[in-house]
Coordinates of C-alpha atoms and ligand atoms in Angstrom, one line a residue:
X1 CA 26.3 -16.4 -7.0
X2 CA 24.6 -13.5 -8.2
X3 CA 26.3 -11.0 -10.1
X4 CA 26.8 -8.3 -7.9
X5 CA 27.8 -5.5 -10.9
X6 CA 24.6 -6.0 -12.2
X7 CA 22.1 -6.3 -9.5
X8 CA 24.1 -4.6 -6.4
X9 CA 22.6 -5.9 -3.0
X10 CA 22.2 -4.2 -0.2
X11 CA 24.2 -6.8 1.8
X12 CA 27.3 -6.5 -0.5
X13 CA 30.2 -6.1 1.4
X14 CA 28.5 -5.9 4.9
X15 CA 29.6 -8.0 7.8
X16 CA 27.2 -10.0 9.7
X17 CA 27.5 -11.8 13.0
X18 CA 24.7 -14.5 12.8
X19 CA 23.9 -16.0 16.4
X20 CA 22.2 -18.8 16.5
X21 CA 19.8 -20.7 19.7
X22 CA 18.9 -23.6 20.2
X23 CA 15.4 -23.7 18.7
X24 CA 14.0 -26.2 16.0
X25 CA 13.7 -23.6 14.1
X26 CA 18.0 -23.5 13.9
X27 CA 17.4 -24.6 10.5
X28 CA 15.8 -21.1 9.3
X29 CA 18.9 -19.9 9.9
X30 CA 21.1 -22.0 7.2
X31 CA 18.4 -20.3 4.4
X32 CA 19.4 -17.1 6.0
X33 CA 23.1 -17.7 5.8
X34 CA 23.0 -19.0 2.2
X35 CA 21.6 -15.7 0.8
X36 CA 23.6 -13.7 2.8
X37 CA 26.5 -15.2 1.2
X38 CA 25.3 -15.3 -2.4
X39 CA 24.6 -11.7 -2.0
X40 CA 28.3 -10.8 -1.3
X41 CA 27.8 -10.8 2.6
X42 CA 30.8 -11.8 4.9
X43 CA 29.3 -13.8 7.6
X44 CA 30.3 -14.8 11.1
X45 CA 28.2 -17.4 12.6
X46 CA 28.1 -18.6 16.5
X47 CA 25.7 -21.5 17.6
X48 CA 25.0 -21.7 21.3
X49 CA 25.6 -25.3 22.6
X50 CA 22.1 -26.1 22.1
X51 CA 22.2 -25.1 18.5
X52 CA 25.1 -27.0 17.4
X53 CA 23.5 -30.1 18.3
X54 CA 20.5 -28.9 16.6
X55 CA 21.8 -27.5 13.3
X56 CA 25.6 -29.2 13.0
X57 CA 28.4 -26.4 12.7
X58 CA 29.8 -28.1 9.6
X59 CA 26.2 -26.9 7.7
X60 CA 27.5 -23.7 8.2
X61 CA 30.8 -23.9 7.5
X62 CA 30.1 -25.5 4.5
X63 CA 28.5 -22.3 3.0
X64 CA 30.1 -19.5 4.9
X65 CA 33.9 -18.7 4.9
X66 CA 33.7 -16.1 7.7
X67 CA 34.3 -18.3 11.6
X68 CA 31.9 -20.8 13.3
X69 CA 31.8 -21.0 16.2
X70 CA 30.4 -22.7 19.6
X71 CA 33.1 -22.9 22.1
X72 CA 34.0 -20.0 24.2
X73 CA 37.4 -21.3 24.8
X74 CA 38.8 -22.9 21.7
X75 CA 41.8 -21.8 20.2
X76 CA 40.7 -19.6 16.8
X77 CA 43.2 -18.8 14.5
X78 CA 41.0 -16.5 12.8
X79 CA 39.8 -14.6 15.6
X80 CA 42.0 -14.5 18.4
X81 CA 39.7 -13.8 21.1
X82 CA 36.6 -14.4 19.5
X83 CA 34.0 -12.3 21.6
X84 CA 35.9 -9.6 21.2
X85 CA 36.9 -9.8 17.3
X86 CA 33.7 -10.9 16.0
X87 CA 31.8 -8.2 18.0
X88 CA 34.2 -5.4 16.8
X89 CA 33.9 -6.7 12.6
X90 CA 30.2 -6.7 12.6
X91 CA 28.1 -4.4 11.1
X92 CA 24.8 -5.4 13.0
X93 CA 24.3 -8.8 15.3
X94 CA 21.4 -11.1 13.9
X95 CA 20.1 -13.9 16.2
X96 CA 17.7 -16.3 14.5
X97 CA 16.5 -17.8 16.4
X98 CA 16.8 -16.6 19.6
X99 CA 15.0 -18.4 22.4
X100 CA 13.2 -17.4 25.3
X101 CA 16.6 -18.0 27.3
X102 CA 19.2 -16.4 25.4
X103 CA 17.0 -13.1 25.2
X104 CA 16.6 -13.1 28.9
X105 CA 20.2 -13.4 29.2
X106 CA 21.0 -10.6 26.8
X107 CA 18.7 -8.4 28.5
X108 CA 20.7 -9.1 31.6
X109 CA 24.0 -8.8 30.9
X110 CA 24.7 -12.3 31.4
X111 CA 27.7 -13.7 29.6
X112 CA 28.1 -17.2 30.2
X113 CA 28.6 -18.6 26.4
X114 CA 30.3 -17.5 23.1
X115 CA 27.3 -15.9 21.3
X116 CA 25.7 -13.9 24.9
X117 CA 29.5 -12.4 25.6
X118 CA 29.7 -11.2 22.0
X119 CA 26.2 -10.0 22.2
X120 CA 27.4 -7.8 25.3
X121 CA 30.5 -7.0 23.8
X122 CA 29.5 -5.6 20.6
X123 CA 28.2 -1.8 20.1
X124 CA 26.5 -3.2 16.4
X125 CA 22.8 -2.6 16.0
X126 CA 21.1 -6.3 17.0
X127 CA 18.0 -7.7 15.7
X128 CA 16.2 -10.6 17.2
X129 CA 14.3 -13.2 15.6
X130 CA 12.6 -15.0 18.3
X131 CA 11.1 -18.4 18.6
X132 CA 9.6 -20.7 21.2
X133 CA 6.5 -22.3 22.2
X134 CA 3.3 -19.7 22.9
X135 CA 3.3 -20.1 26.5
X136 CA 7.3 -18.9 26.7
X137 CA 6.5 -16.3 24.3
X138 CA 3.8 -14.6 26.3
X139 CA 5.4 -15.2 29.8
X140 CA 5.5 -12.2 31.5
X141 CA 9.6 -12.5 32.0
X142 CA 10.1 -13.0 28.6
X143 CA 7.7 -9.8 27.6
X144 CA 10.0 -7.9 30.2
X145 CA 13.1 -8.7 28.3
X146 CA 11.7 -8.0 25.0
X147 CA 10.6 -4.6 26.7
X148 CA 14.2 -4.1 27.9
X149 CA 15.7 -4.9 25.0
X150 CA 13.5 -2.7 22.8
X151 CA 14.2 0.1 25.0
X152 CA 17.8 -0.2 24.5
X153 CA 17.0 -0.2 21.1
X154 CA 17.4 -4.1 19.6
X155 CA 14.8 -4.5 16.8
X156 CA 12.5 -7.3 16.7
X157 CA 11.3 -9.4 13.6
X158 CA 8.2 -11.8 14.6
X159 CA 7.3 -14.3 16.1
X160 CA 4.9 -15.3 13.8
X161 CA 1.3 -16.9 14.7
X162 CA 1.0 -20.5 13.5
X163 CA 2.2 -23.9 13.6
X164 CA 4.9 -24.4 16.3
X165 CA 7.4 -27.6 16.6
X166 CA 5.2 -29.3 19.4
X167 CA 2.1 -29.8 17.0
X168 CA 0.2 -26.4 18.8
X169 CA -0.8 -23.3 16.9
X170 CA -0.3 -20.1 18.4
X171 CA 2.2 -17.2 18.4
X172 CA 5.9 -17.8 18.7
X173 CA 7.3 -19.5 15.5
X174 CA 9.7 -17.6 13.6
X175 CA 9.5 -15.6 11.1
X176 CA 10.2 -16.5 7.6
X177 CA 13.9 -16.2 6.3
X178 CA 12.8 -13.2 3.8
X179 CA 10.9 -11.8 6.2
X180 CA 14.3 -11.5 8.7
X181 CA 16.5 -10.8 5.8
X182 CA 13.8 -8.2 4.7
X183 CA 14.0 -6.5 8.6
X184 CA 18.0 -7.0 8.1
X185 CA 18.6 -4.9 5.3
X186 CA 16.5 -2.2 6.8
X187 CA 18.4 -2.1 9.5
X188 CA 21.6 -2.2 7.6
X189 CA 20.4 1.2 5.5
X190 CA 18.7 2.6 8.6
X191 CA 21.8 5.1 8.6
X192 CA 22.4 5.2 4.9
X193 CA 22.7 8.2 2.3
X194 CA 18.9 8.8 2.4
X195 CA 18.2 8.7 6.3
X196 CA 15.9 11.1 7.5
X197 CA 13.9 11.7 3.9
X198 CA 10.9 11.2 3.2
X199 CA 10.5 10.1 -0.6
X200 CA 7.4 9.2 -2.7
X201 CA 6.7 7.1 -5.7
X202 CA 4.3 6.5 -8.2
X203 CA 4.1 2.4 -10.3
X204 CA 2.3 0.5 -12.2
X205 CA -0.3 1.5 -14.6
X206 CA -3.5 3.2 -14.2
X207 CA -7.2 1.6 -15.2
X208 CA -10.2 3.2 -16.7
X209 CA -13.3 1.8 -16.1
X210 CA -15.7 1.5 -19.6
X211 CA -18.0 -0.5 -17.8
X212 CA -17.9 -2.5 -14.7
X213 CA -15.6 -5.5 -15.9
X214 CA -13.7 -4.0 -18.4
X215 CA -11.1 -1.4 -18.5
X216 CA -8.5 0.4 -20.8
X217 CA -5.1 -0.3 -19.0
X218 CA -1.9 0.1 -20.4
X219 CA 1.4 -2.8 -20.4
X220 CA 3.5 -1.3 -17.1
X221 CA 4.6 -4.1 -15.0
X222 CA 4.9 -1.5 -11.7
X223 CA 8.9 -3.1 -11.4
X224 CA 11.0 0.3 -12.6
X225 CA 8.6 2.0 -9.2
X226 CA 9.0 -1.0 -7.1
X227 CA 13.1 -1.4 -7.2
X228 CA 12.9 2.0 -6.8
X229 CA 10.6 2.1 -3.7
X230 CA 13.2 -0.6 -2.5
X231 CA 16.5 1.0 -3.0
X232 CA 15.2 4.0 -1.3
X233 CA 14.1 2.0 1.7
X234 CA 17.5 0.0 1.4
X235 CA 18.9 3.7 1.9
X236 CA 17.4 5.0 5.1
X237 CA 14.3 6.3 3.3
X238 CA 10.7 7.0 4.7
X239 CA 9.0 5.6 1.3
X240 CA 5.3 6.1 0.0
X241 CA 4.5 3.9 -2.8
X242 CA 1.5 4.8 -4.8
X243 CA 0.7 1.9 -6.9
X244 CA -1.5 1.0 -9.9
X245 CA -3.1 -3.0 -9.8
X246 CA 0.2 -4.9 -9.9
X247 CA 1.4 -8.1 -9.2
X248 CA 4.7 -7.9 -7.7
X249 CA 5.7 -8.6 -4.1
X250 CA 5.6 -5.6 -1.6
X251 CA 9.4 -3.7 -1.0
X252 CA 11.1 -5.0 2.2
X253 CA 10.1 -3.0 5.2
X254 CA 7.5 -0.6 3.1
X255 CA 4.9 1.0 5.7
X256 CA 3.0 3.0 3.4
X257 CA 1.5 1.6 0.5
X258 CA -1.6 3.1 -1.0
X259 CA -3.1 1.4 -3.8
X260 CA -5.1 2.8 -6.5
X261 CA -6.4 2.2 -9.5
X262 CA -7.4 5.5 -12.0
X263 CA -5.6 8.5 -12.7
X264 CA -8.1 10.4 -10.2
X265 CA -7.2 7.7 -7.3
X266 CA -3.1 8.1 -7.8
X267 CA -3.7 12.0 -8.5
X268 CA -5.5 12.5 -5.1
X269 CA -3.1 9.9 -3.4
X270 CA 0.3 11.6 -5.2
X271 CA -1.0 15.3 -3.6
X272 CA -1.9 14.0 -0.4
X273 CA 1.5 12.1 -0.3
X274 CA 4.0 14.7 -1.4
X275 CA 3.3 17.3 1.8
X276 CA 6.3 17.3 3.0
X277 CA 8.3 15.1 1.4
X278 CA 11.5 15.7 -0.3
X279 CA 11.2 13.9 -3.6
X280 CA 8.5 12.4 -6.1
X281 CA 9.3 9.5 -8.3
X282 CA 6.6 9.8 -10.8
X283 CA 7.3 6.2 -12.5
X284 CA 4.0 5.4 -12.7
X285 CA 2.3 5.0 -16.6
X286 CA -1.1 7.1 -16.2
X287 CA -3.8 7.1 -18.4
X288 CA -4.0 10.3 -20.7
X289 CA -7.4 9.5 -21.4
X290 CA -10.7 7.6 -19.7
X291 CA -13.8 6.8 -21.4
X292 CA -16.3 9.5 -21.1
X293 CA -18.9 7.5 -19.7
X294 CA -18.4 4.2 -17.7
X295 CA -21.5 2.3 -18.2
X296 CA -23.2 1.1 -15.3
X297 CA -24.0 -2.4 -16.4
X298 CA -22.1 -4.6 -18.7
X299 CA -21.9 -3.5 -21.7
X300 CA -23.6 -6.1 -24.0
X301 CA -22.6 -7.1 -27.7
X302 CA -26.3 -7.6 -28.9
X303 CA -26.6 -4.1 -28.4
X304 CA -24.9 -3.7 -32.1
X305 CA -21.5 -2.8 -33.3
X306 CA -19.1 -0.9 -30.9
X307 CA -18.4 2.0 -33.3
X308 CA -16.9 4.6 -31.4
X309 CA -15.5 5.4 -27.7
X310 CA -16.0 8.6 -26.7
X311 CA -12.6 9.6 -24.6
X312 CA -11.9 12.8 -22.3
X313 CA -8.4 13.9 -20.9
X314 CA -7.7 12.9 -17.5
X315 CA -5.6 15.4 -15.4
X316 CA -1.3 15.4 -15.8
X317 CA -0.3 14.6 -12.1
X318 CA 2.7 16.5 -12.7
X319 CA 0.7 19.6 -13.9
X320 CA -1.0 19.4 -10.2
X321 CA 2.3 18.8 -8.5
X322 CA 3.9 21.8 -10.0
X323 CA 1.2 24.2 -9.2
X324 CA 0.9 22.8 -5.3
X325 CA 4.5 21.5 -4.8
X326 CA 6.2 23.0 -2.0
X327 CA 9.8 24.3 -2.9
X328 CA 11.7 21.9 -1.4
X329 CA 10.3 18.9 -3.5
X330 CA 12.5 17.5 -6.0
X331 CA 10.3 15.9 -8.8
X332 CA 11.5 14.0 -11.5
X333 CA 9.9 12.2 -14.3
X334 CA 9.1 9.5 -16.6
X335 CA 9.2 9.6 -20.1
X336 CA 8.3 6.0 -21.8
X337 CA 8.8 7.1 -25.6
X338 CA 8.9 5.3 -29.2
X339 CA 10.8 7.8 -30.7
X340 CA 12.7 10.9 -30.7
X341 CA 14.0 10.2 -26.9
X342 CA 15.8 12.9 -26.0
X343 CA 14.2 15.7 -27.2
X344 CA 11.0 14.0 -26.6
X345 CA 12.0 13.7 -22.7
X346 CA 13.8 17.4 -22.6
X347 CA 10.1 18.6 -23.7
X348 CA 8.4 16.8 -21.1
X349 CA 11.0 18.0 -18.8
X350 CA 10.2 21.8 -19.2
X351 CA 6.4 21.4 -19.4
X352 CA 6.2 19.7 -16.7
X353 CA 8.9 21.4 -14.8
X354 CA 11.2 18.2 -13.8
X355 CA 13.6 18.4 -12.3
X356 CA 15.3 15.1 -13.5
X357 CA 13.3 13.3 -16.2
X358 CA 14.5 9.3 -17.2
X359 CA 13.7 8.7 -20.6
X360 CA 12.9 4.9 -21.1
X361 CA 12.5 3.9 -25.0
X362 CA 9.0 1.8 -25.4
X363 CA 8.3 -1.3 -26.1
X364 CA 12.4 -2.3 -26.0
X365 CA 12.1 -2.5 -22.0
X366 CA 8.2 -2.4 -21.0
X367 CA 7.8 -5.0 -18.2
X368 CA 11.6 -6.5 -18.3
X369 CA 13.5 -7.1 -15.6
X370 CA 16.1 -4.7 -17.1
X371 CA 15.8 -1.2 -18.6
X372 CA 18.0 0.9 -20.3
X373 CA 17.5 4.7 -19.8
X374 CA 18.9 8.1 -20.6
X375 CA 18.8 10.7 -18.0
X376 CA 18.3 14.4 -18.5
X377 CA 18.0 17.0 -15.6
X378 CA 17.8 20.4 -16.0
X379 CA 20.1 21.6 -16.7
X380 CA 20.6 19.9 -20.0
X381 CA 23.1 16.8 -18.9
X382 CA 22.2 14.0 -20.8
X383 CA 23.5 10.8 -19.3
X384 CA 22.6 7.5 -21.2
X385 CA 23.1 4.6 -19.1
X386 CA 23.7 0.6 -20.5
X387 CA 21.3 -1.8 -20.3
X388 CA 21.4 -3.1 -16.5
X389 CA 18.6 -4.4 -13.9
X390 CA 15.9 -2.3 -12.9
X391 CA 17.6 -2.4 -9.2
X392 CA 20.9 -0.9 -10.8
X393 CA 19.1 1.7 -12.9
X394 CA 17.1 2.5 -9.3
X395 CA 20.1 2.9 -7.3
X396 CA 21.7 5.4 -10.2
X397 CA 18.8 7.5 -10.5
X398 CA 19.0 7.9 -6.6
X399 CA 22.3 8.9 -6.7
X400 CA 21.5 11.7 -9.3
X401 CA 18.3 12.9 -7.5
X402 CA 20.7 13.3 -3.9
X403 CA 23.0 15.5 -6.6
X404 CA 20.1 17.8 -7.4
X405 CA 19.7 20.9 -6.0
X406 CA 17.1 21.4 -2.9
Ligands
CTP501 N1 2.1 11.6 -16.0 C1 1.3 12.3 -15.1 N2 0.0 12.4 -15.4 C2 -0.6 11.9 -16.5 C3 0.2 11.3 -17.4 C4 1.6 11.2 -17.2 O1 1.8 12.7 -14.1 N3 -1.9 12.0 -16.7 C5 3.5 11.5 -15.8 C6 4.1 10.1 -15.9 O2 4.0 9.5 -14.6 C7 5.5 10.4 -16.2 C8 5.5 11.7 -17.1 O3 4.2 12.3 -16.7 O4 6.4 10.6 -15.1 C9 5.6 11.5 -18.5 O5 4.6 10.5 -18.9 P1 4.3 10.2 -20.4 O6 3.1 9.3 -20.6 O7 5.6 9.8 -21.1 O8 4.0 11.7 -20.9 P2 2.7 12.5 -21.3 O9 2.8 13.8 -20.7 O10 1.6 11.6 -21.1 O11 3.0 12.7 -22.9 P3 2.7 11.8 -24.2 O12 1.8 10.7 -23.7 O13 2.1 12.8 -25.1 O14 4.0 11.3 -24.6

């Protein structure tokens, strides 16, 4: 179980009616169910008849201790008349999979079985994870369905192209479990506290190019900018990550990711991004300085010793910001220090006219998986935080930038 305190999930506490069809690919759906549990999730599950003798029941009981259920009609001490129950507790309707048939019911208004009567009964967003053989897929009754049902406004994760259950390859498997649980807790935050703004943020670190193999780079992993890319998009936010060369995964449900790899690249991205948007994140580590001259070729040892390295300023992104920024843009800060944090960070804060700035002390939290980081907006509140995940420290410094003044 993971320790919800420490690395709150966006499915904490949310209630999800799982509906599952009878496709081989039933048993996506117990992955599903597992993490939605471990991440504090109460979950409802119905199997059609065709699922249950796919996928047994008892596999989902085992791990959920929210109702499963096939039958229509049998007596439910939990939920009295389960259609209506279950549809009025959830907080969206997931159906992975759903086949070619039980979309083509929904989209009708047919409610012959447990899981189509709670679909029509239930006013929660739904998102569909469809699976079935290509030739289902692309038939022109089930594109009708999925048109219908998209107009109505059900949201649709895959199918996938590749291997399907009867040996072919083509479009219709479904999609990964992260994938789904990815489209899920967008979904979930799609009304949430930051619905409706448009954020960017800056990760990673920058590279500077001596010659063309090598470079002078610095140790940021790009994790603080990613959870905090994430939590935004968890919250309802249109997000712009501008990264440095990283190797982390790419947020759930991220659209617009611009990758980059000098000061130059994220300063022209970071101006280009921030027209009309309502905050900047700048956790990105830039380069201060790039080699005068970036040698064409490789530069080669016989060519003596390498004595000095000629270095010129790069530009403060946050310099540019301030002179071009439109009013409205909240902009806060980094400040990775050695020493002297506060009053180090409360400098950079006026210079660079922040309006929030998170001090981080250097090396003591470079590239972990936690951080632990004083903040200090302008108006001279310091708030030091404990030690806690990256996610955590993300979802707190979100919380302070939706106090800040517009
Ligand atoms: N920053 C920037 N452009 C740069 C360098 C830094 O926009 N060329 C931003 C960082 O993304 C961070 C903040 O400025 O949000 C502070 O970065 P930091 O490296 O701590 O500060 P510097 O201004 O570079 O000061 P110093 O290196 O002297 O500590």
């Amino acid at each position: 179980m993971i320790d919800q305190a420490a690395h709150p999930s966006p499915f904490q506490d949310r209630r999800v009616l799982l509906g599952v069809a009878g496709s081989i690919a039933a048993f996506k759906a117990v992955s599903i169910l597992s993490v939605l549990v471990q991440e504090g999730a109460g979950v409802d599950v119905i199997l059609t008849e065709a699922a249950a003798k796919l996928v047994t029941p008892l596999t989902f009981q085992a791990i959920t201790a929210g109702s499963v259920l096939t039958d229509m009609f049998a007596p439910q001490p939990d939920a009295h008349i389960p259609h209506v129950t279950l549809a009025e507790r959830a907080d969206v309707l997931l159906i992975a999979p759903a086949t070619a048939h039980t979309m083509a019911k929904l989209s009708l208004g047919l409610a012959d079985n447990l899981l189509s009567a709670t679909a029509l009964s239930t006013s929660a967003p739904l998102l569909l994870a469809p699976a079935m053989e290509s030739g289902m897929w692309l038939h022109p009754a089930t594109q009708e369905h999925v048109a219908r049902l998209r107009e109505r406004g059900a949201t649709f994760v895959g199918p996938e192209s590749g291997h399907l259950a009867s040996g072919a390859s083509g479009v219709g498997r479904m999609a990964e479990p992260d994938v789904v649980l990815g489209a899920l807790r967008l979904l979930l935050g799609r009304n949430g506290p930051l619905a409706g703004k448009r954020i960017v943020v800056t990760a990673g670190g920058t590279r500077e190019p001596l010659d063309p193999v090598r470079f002078l780079g610095n140790h940021s992993s790009g994790r603080m900018g990613f959870a905090l890319a994430q939590a935004a998009l968890d919250q309802g936010a249109a997000v712009t990550l501008i990264a440095g060369p990283v190797s982390l995964p790419r947020p759930y449900g991220l659209r617009d990711y611009v990758s980059v790899t000098t000061a130059a690249q994220m300063a022209e991205a970071t101006l280009a991004a921030i027209a009309g948007a309502d905050a900047l994140l700048m956790a990105a580590a830039v380069a201060d300085f790039r080699p005068a001259n970036t040698a064409e070729q490789k530069i080669k040892k016989e060519k003596g010793a390498f004595t000095s390295l000629p270095l010129e300023r790069t530009s403060d992104i946050l310099a540019l910001v301030a002179r071009e920024k439109s009013p409205g843009l909240k902009v806060i800060g980094f400040a990775a220090e050695t020493s002297d944090l506060v009053a180090n960070a409360q400098d950079k804060l006026r210079r660079k006219a922040l309006d929030l700035i998170v001090a981080n002390p250097v090396p003591a939290t470079f590239g972990a998986g936690e951080s632990e980081v004083t903040l200090v907006d302008r108006a001279g509140k310091v708030t030091p935080l404990p030690r806690q995940s990256k996610r955590a420290v993300a979802l707190r410094i979100l919380e302070e930038v939706r106090r800040l003044e517009p």
